Every structure is written in C-alpha cells, then in structure tokens.
PDB file of C-alpha atoms in Angstrom:
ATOM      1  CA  UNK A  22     107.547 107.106 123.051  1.00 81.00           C
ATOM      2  CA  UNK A  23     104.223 107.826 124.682  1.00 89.00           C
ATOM      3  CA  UNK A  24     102.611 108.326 121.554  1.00 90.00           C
ATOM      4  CA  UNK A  25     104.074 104.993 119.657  1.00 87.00           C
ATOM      5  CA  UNK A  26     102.785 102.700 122.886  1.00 91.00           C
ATOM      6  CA  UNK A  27      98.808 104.518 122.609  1.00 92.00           C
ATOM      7  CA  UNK A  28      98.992 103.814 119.136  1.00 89.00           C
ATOM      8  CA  UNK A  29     100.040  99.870 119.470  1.00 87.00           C
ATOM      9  CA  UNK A  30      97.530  99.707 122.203  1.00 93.00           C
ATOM     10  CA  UNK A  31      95.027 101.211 120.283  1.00 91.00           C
ATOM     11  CA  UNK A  32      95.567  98.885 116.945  1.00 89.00           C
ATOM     12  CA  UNK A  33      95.963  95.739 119.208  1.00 89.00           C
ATOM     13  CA  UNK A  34      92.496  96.105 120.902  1.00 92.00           C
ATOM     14  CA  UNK A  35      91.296  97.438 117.272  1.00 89.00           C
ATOM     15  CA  UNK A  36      92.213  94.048 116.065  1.00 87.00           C
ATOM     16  CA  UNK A  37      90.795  92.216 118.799  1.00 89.00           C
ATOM     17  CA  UNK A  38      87.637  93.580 118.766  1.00 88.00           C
ATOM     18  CA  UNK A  39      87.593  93.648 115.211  1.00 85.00           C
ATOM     19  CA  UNK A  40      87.655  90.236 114.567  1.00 85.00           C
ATOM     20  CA  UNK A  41      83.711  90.210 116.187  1.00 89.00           C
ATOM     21  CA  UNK A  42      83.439  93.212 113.466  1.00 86.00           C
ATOM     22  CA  UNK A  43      84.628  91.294 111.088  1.00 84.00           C
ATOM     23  CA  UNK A  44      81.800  88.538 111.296  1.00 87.00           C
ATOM     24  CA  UNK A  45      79.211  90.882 111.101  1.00 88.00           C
ATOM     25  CA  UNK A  46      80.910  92.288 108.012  1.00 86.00           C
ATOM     26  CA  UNK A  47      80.818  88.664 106.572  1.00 84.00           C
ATOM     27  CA  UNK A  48      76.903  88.233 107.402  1.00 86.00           C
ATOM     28  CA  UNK A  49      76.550  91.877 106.175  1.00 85.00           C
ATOM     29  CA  UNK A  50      77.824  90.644 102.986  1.00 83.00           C
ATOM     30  CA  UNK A  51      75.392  87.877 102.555  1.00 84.00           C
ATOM     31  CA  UNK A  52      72.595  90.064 102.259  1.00 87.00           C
ATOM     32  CA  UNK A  53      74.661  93.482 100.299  1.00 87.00           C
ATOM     33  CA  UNK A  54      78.043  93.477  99.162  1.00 88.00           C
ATOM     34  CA  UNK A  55      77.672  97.736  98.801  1.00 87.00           C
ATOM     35  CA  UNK A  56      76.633  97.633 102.128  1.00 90.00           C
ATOM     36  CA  UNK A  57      79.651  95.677 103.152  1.00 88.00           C
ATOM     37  CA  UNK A  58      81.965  97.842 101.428  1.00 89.00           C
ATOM     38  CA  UNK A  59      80.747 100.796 102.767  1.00 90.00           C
ATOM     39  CA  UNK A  60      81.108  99.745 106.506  1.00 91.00           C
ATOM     40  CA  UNK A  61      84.010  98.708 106.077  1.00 90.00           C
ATOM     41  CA  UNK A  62      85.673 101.335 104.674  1.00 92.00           C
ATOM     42  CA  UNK A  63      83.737 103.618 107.973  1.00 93.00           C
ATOM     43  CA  UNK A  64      84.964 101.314 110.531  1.00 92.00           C
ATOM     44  CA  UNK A  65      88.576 101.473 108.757  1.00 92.00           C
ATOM     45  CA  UNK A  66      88.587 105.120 108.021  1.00 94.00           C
ATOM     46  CA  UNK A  67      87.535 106.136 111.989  1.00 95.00           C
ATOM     47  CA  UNK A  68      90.431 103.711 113.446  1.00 93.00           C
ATOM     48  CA  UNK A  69      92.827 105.258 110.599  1.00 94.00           C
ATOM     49  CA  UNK A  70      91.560 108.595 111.876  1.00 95.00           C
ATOM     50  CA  UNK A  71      91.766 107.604 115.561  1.00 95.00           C
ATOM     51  CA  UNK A  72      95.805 106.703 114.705  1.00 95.00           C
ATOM     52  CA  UNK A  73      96.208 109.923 113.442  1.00 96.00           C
ATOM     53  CA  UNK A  74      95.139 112.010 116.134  1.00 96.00           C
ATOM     54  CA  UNK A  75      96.605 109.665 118.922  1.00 95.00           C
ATOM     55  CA  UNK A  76     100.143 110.827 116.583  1.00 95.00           C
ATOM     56  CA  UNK A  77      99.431 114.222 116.686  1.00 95.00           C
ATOM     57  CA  UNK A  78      99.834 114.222 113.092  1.00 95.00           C
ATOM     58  CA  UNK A  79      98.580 117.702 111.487  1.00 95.00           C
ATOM     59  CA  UNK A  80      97.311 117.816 107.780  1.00 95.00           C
ATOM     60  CA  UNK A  81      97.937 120.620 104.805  1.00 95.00           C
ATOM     61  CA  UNK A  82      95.363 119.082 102.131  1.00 96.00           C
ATOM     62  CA  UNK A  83      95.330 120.872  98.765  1.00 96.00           C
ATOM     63  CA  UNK A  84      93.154 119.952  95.951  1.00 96.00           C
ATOM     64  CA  UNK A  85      91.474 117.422  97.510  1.00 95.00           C
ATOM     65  CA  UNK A  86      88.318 118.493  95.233  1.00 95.00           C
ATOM     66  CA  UNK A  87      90.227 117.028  92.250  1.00 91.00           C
ATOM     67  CA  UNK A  88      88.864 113.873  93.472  1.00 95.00           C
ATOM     68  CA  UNK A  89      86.411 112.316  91.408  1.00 94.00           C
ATOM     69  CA  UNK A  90      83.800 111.565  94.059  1.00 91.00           C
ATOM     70  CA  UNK A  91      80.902 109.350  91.549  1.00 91.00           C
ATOM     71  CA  UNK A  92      83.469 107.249  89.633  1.00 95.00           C
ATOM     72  CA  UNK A  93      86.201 104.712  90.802  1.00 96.00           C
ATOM     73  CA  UNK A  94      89.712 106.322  90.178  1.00 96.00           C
ATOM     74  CA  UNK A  95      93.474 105.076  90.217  1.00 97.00           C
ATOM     75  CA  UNK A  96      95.882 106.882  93.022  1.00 97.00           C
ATOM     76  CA  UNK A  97      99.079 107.227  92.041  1.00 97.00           C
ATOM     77  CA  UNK A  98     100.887 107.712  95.847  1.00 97.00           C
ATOM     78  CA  UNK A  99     105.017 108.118  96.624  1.00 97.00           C
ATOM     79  CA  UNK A 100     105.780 106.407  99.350  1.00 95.00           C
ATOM     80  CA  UNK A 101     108.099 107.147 102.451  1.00 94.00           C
ATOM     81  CA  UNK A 102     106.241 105.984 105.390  1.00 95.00           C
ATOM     82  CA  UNK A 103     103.397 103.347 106.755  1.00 93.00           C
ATOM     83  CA  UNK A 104     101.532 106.561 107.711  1.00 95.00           C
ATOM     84  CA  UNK A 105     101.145 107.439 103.466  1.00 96.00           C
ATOM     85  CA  UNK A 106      98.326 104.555 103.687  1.00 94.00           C
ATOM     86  CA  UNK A 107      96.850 105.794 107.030  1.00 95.00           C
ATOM     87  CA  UNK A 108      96.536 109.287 106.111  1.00 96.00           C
ATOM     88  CA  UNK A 109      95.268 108.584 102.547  1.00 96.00           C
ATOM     89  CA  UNK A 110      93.011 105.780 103.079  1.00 95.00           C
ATOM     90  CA  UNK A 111      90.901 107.604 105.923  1.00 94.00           C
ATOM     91  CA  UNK A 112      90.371 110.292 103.276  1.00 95.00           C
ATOM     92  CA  UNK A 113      89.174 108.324 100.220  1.00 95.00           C
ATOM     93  CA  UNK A 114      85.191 108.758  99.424  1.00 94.00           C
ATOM     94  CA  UNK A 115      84.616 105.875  98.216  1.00 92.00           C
ATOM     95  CA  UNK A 116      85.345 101.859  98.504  1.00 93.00           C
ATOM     96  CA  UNK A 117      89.464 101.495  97.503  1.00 95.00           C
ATOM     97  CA  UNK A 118      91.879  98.829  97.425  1.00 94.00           C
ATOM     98  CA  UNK A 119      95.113  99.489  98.072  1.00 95.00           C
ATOM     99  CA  UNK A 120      98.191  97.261  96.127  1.00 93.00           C
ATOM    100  CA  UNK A 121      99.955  96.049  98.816  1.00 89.00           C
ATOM    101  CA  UNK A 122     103.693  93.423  99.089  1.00 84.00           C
ATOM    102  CA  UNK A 123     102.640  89.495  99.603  1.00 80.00           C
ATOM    103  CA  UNK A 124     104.228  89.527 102.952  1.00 79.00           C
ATOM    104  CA  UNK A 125     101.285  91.292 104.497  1.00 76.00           C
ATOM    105  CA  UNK A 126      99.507  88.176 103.951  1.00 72.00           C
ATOM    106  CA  UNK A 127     101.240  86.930 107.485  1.00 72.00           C
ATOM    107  CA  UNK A 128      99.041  89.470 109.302  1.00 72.00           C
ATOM    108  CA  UNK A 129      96.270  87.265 110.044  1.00 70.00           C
ATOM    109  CA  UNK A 130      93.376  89.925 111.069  1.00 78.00           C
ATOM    110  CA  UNK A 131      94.710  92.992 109.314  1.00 80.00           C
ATOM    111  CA  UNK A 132      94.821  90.715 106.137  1.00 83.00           C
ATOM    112  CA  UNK A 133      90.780  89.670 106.622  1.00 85.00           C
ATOM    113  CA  UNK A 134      90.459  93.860 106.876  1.00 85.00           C
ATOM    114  CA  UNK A 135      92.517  94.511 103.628  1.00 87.00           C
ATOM    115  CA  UNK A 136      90.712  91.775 101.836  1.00 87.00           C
ATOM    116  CA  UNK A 137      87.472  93.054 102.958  1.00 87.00           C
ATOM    117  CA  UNK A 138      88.518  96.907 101.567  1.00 88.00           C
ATOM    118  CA  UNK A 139      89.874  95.148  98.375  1.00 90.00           C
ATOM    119  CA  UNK A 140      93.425  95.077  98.392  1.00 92.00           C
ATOM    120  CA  UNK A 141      95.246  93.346  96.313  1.00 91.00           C
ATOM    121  CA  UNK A 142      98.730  91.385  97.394  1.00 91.00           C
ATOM    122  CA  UNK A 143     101.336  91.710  94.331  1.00 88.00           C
ATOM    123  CA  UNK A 144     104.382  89.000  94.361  1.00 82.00           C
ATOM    124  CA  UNK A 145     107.080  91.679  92.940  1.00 77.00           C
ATOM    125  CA  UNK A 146     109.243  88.922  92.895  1.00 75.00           C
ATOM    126  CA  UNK A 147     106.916  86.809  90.104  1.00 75.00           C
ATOM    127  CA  UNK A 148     106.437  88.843  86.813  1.00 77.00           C
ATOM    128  CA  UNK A 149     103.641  86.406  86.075  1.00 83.00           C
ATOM    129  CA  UNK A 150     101.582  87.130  88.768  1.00 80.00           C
ATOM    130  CA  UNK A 151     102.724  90.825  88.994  1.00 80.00           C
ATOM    131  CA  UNK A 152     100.754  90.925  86.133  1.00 86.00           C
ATOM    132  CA  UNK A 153      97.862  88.657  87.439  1.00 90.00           C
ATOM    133  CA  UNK A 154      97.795  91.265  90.576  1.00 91.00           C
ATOM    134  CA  UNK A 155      97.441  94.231  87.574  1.00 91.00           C
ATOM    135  CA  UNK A 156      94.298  92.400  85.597  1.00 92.00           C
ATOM    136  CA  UNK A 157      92.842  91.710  89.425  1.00 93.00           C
ATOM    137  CA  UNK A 158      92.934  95.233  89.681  1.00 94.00           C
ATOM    138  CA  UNK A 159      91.554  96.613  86.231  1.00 95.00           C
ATOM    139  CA  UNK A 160      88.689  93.888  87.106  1.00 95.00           C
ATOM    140  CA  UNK A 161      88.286  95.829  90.543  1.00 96.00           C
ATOM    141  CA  UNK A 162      88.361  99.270  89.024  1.00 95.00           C
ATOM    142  CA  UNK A 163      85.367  97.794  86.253  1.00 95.00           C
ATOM    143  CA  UNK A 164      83.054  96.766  89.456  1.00 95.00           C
ATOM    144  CA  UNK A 165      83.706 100.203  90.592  1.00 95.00           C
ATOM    145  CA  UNK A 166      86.638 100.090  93.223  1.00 95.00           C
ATOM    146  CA  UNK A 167      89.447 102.847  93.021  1.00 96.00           C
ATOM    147  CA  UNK A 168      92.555 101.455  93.207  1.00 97.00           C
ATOM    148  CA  UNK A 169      95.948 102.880  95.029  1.00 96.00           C
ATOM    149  CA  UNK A 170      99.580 102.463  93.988  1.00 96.00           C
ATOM    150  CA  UNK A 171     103.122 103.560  94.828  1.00 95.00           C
ATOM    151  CA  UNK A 172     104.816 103.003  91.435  1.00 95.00           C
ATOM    152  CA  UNK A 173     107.937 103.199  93.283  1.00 93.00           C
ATOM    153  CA  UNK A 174     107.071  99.465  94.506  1.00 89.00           C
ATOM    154  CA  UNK A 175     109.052 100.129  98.002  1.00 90.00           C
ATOM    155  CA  UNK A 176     109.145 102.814 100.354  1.00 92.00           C
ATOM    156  CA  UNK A 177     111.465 105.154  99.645  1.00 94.00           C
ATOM    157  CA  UNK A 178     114.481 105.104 102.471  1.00 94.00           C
ATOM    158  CA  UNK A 179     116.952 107.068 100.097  1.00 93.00           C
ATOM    159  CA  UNK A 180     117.573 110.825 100.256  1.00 91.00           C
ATOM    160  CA  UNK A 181     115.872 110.980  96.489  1.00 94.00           C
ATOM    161  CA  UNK A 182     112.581 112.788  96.547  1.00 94.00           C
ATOM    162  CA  UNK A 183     111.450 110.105  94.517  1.00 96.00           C
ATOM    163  CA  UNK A 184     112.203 106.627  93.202  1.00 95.00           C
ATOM    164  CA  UNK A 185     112.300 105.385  89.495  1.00 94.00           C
ATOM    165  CA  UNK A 186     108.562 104.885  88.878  1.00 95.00           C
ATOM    166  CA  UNK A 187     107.769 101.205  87.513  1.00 91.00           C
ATOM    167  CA  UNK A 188     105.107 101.172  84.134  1.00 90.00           C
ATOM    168  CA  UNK A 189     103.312  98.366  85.137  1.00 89.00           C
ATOM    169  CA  UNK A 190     101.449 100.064  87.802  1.00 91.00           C
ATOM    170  CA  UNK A 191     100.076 102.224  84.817  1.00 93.00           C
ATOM    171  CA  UNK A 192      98.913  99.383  83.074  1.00 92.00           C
ATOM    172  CA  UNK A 193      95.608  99.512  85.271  1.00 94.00           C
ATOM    173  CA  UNK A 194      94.292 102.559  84.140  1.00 93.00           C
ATOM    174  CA  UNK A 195      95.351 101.586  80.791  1.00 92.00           C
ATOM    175  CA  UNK A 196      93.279  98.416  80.853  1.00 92.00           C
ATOM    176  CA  UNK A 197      90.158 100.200  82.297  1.00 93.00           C
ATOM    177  CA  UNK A 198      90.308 103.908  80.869  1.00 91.00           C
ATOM    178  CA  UNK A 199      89.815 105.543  84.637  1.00 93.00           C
ATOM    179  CA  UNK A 200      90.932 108.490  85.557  1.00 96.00           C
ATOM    180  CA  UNK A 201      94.644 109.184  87.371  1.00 96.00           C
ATOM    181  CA  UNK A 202      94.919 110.965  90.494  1.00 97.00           C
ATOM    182  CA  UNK A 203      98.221 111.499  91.895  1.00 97.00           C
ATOM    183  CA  UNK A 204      98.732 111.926  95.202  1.00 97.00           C
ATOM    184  CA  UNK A 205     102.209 113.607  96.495  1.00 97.00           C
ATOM    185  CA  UNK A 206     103.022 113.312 100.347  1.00 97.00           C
ATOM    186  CA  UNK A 207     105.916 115.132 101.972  1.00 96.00           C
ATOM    187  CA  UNK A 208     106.777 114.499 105.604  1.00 95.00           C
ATOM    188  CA  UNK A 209     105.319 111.680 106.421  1.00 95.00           C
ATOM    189  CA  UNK A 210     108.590 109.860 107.397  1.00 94.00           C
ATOM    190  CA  UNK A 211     109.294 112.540 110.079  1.00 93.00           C
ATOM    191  CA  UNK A 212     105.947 111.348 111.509  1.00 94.00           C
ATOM    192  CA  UNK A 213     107.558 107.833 112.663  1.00 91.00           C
ATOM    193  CA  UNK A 214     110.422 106.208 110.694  1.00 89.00           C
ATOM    194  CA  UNK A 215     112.957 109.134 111.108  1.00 88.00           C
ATOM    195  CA  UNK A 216     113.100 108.386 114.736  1.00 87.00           C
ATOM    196  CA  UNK A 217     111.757 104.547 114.887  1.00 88.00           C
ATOM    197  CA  UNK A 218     110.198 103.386 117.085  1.00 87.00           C
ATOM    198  CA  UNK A 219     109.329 106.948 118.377  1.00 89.00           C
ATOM    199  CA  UNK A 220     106.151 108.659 117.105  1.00 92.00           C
ATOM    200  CA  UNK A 221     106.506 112.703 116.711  1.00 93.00           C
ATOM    201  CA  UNK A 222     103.882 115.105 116.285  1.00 93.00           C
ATOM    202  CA  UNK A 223     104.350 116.698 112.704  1.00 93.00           C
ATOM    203  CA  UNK A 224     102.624 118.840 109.754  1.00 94.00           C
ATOM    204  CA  UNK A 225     102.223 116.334 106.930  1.00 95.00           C
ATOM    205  CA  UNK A 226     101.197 117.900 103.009  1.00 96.00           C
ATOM    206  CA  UNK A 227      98.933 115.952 101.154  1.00 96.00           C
ATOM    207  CA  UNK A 228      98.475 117.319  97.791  1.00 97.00           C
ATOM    208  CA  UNK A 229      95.890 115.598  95.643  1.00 97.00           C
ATOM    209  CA  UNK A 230      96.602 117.139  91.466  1.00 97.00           C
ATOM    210  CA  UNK A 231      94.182 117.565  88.959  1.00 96.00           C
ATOM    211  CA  UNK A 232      92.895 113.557  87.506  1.00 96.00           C
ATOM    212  CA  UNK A 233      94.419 112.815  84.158  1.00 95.00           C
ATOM    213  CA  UNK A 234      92.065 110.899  81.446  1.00 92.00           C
ATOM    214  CA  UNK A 235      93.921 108.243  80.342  1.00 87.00           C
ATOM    215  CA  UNK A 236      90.813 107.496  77.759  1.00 81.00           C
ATOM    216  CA  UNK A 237      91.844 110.048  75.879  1.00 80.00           C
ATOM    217  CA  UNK A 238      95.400 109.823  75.176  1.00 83.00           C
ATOM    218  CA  UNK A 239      96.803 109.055  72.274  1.00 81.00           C
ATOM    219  CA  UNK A 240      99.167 105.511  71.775  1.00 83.00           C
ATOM    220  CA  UNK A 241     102.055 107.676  71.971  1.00 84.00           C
ATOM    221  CA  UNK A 242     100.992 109.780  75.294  1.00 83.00           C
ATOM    222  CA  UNK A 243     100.378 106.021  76.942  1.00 84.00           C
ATOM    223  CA  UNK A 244     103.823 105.139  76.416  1.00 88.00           C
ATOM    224  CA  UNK A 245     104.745 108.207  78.464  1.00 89.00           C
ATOM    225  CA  UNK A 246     102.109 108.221  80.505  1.00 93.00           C
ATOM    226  CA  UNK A 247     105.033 107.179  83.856  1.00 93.00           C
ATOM    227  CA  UNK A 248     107.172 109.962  82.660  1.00 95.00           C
ATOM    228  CA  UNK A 249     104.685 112.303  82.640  1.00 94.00           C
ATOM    229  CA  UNK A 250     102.882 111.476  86.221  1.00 96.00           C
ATOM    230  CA  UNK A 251     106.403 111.059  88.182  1.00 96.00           C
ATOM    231  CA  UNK A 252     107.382 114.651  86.316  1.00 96.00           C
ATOM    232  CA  UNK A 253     104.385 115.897  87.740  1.00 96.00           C
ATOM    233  CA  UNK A 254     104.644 114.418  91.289  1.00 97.00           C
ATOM    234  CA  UNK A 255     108.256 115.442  91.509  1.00 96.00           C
ATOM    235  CA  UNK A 256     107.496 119.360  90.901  1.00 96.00           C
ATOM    236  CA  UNK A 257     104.971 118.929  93.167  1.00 96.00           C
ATOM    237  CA  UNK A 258     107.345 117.214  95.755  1.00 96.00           C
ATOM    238  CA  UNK A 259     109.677 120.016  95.565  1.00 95.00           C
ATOM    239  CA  UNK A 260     107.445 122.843  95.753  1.00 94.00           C
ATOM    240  CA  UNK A 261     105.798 121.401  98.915  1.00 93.00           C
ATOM    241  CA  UNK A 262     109.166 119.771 100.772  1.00 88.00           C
ATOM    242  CA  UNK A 263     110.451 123.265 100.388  1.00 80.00           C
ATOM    243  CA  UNK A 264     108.724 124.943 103.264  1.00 72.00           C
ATOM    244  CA  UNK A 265     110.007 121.945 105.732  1.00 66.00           C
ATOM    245  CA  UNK A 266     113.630 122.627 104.322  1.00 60.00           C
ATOM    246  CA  UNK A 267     112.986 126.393 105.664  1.00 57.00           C
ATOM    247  CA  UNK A 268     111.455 125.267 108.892  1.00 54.00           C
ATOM    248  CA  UNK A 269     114.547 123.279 110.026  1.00 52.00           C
ATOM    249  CA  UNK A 270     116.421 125.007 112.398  1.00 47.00           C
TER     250      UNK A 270
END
C-alpha cells in the first residue's frame, strides 16, 4: 500500500501546484502555441515519469524506433490498465492527444491538463458526436498532433487478450492519410488493478510495431484495415504475455 499512498500524494500536490503551472501555460500560449505544447507535454511527461518510478514499474520497450519522430502519427493502444496512458504518454516525442470517455470531464484540473495536451472527450454513448470527436481528431492530426486510441473503447477487465476492436477509431487515419502505430502492452494490470487499491512493482512490455501507411492502401485494404491491426496486436500480445505465463509460479 506504501506505494499507492506516494503516488496519490504525489498527483494531489502535482495538481495543486499545477494549477499555478497551468497559468503560465495559458500566458505561454498567448505569445506561442508550439511553445505551449511543448511544455506541456515536459511538465506532463516528468510527473508521468515520476508515477512510474514511485510504482516501481520496470519497462521491456521493443521497437520503439518504429516511431515516426518528424510527422504526427495515430497510436493504436489495448487497454487493461490506467497505467497504459502513463507509461505511453511519458514516451511519446512529440505533442499527442489522447481519446479519452466524457466522464473525465468531472476532473476539474486534470481536465485543463488533457485539454492543454489535446485530448479529445468522445460521448460513446452519442453516435453523432462519436463521430464529431473522430473529425476533431483528423483536424488535430492535420495541425500536426498524433493522436492515441484504444479501439477496444473500454479497458479490458475480461480474461480475453483482447476486445472486439471498434472501426470508427480507424476512421482518423483514414480521414488524414497518417501513419498507424500500434502499440501492444502486456502487464500493465498486474501493476495496480489486479490487486486494487494496492500498487506492485512489476516488468511491463511495451512493444511499439512497424507504422502502417494507410495512404497507400487500396479501398479494399481500408475496409480491413481493423482486422488487420487487431490481428497484428493479438500475435504480438501472445508472443509477449507468454514469458509472464512462464514466470508465474
């Protein structure tokens, strides 16, 4: 339990502070918005970073150079744990927004951060503005913001390695032509929600594949273009959740 209470004690006074931060960010803004967007991803990344070590939470990163480092980019991430976001997003090179549920909106400070780094708040419930949340995106990815997604649209609390994958998130880098990176996690749950509200120190596997160019597929590899990336993610899955199958005791 140690661990958990640091961690809330470190992301309350985070927040606190922050919200001093968080007006220099806005005057910041007034005079560069690349400026802004580069401090805040640093000040987000290093308390992201400060989280992780304060978890004792011990990264295997592999391909991480398939990251395209001069052109914005759309993650494709599963999802089994809040600690997917905080190990990815201190690791991104450049500004990203991540697609987040509506309800976050309630979380008054954290909110003004994930507005500042772009995200974008997707009613699930609302096809309508499911699809409003998808153009805000594309329009984010053509000013030059990567964009991050877990297709599964929930966290994954099954034993499946994966959920069903949902098209629409596809429909960004279909819009804008960027370039796919999937991103396959294993372990993170056993970080923290395996044993809620305990925090355990763990190996996590972040494996980052090659990008796929969506620009040039054909119609017909578009309409499999879900298929193809949760194919992809699952091997990957599997190959890496393997070794923590062989570590249990």
């Amino acid at each position: 339990m140690i661990r958990f209470i640091i961690a809330v004690i470190f992301l309350v006074l985070f927040l606190i502070v922050s919200v001093v931060l968080l007006l220099a960010e806005l005057l910041v803004g007034v005079f560069s918005k690349e400026a802004k967007d580069k401090s805040s991803l640093a000040i987000v990344s290093w308390g992201f970073r400060v989280i992780l070590f304060i978890s004792g939470t011990k990264l295997t990163v592999i391909g991480e150079e398939n990251v395209p480092k001069e052109e914005p980019v759309l993650y494709i991430l599963n999802h089994r744990s809040f600690f997917d976001i905080i190990i990815t997003y201190a690791r991104v090179p450049r500004p990203t927004g991540y697609v987040a549920k509506k309800e976050m909106l309630k979380f008054l400070t954290l909110t003004w951060w994930m507005k500042n780094l772009h995200c974008e708040f997707m009613d699930r419930s609302d096809l309508r503005k499911g699809m409003q949340s998808i153009n805000n995106c594309a329009d984010k990815i053509n000013r030059g913001i990567s964009i991050a997604i877990c297709p599964e649209g929930t966290r994954n609390k099954t034993d499946a390695p994966l959920l069903p994958f949902h098209k629409g998130s596809f429909k960004i880098a279909e819009k804008t032509g960027c370039k796919i990176v999937p991103v396959v996690l294993n372990n993170t749950s056993a970080v923290f929600e395996d044993h809620f509200p305990a925090i355990h120190k763990q190996e996590v596997t972040v494996e980052y594949l090659p990008p796929i160019s969506v620009g040039d597929m054909s119609r017909e590899e578009k309409r499999g273009l879900a298929e193809h990336v949760e194919k992809l993610m699952l091997e990957t899955y599997l190959k890496n959740q393997d070794k923590y199958f062989r570590n249990r005791p």
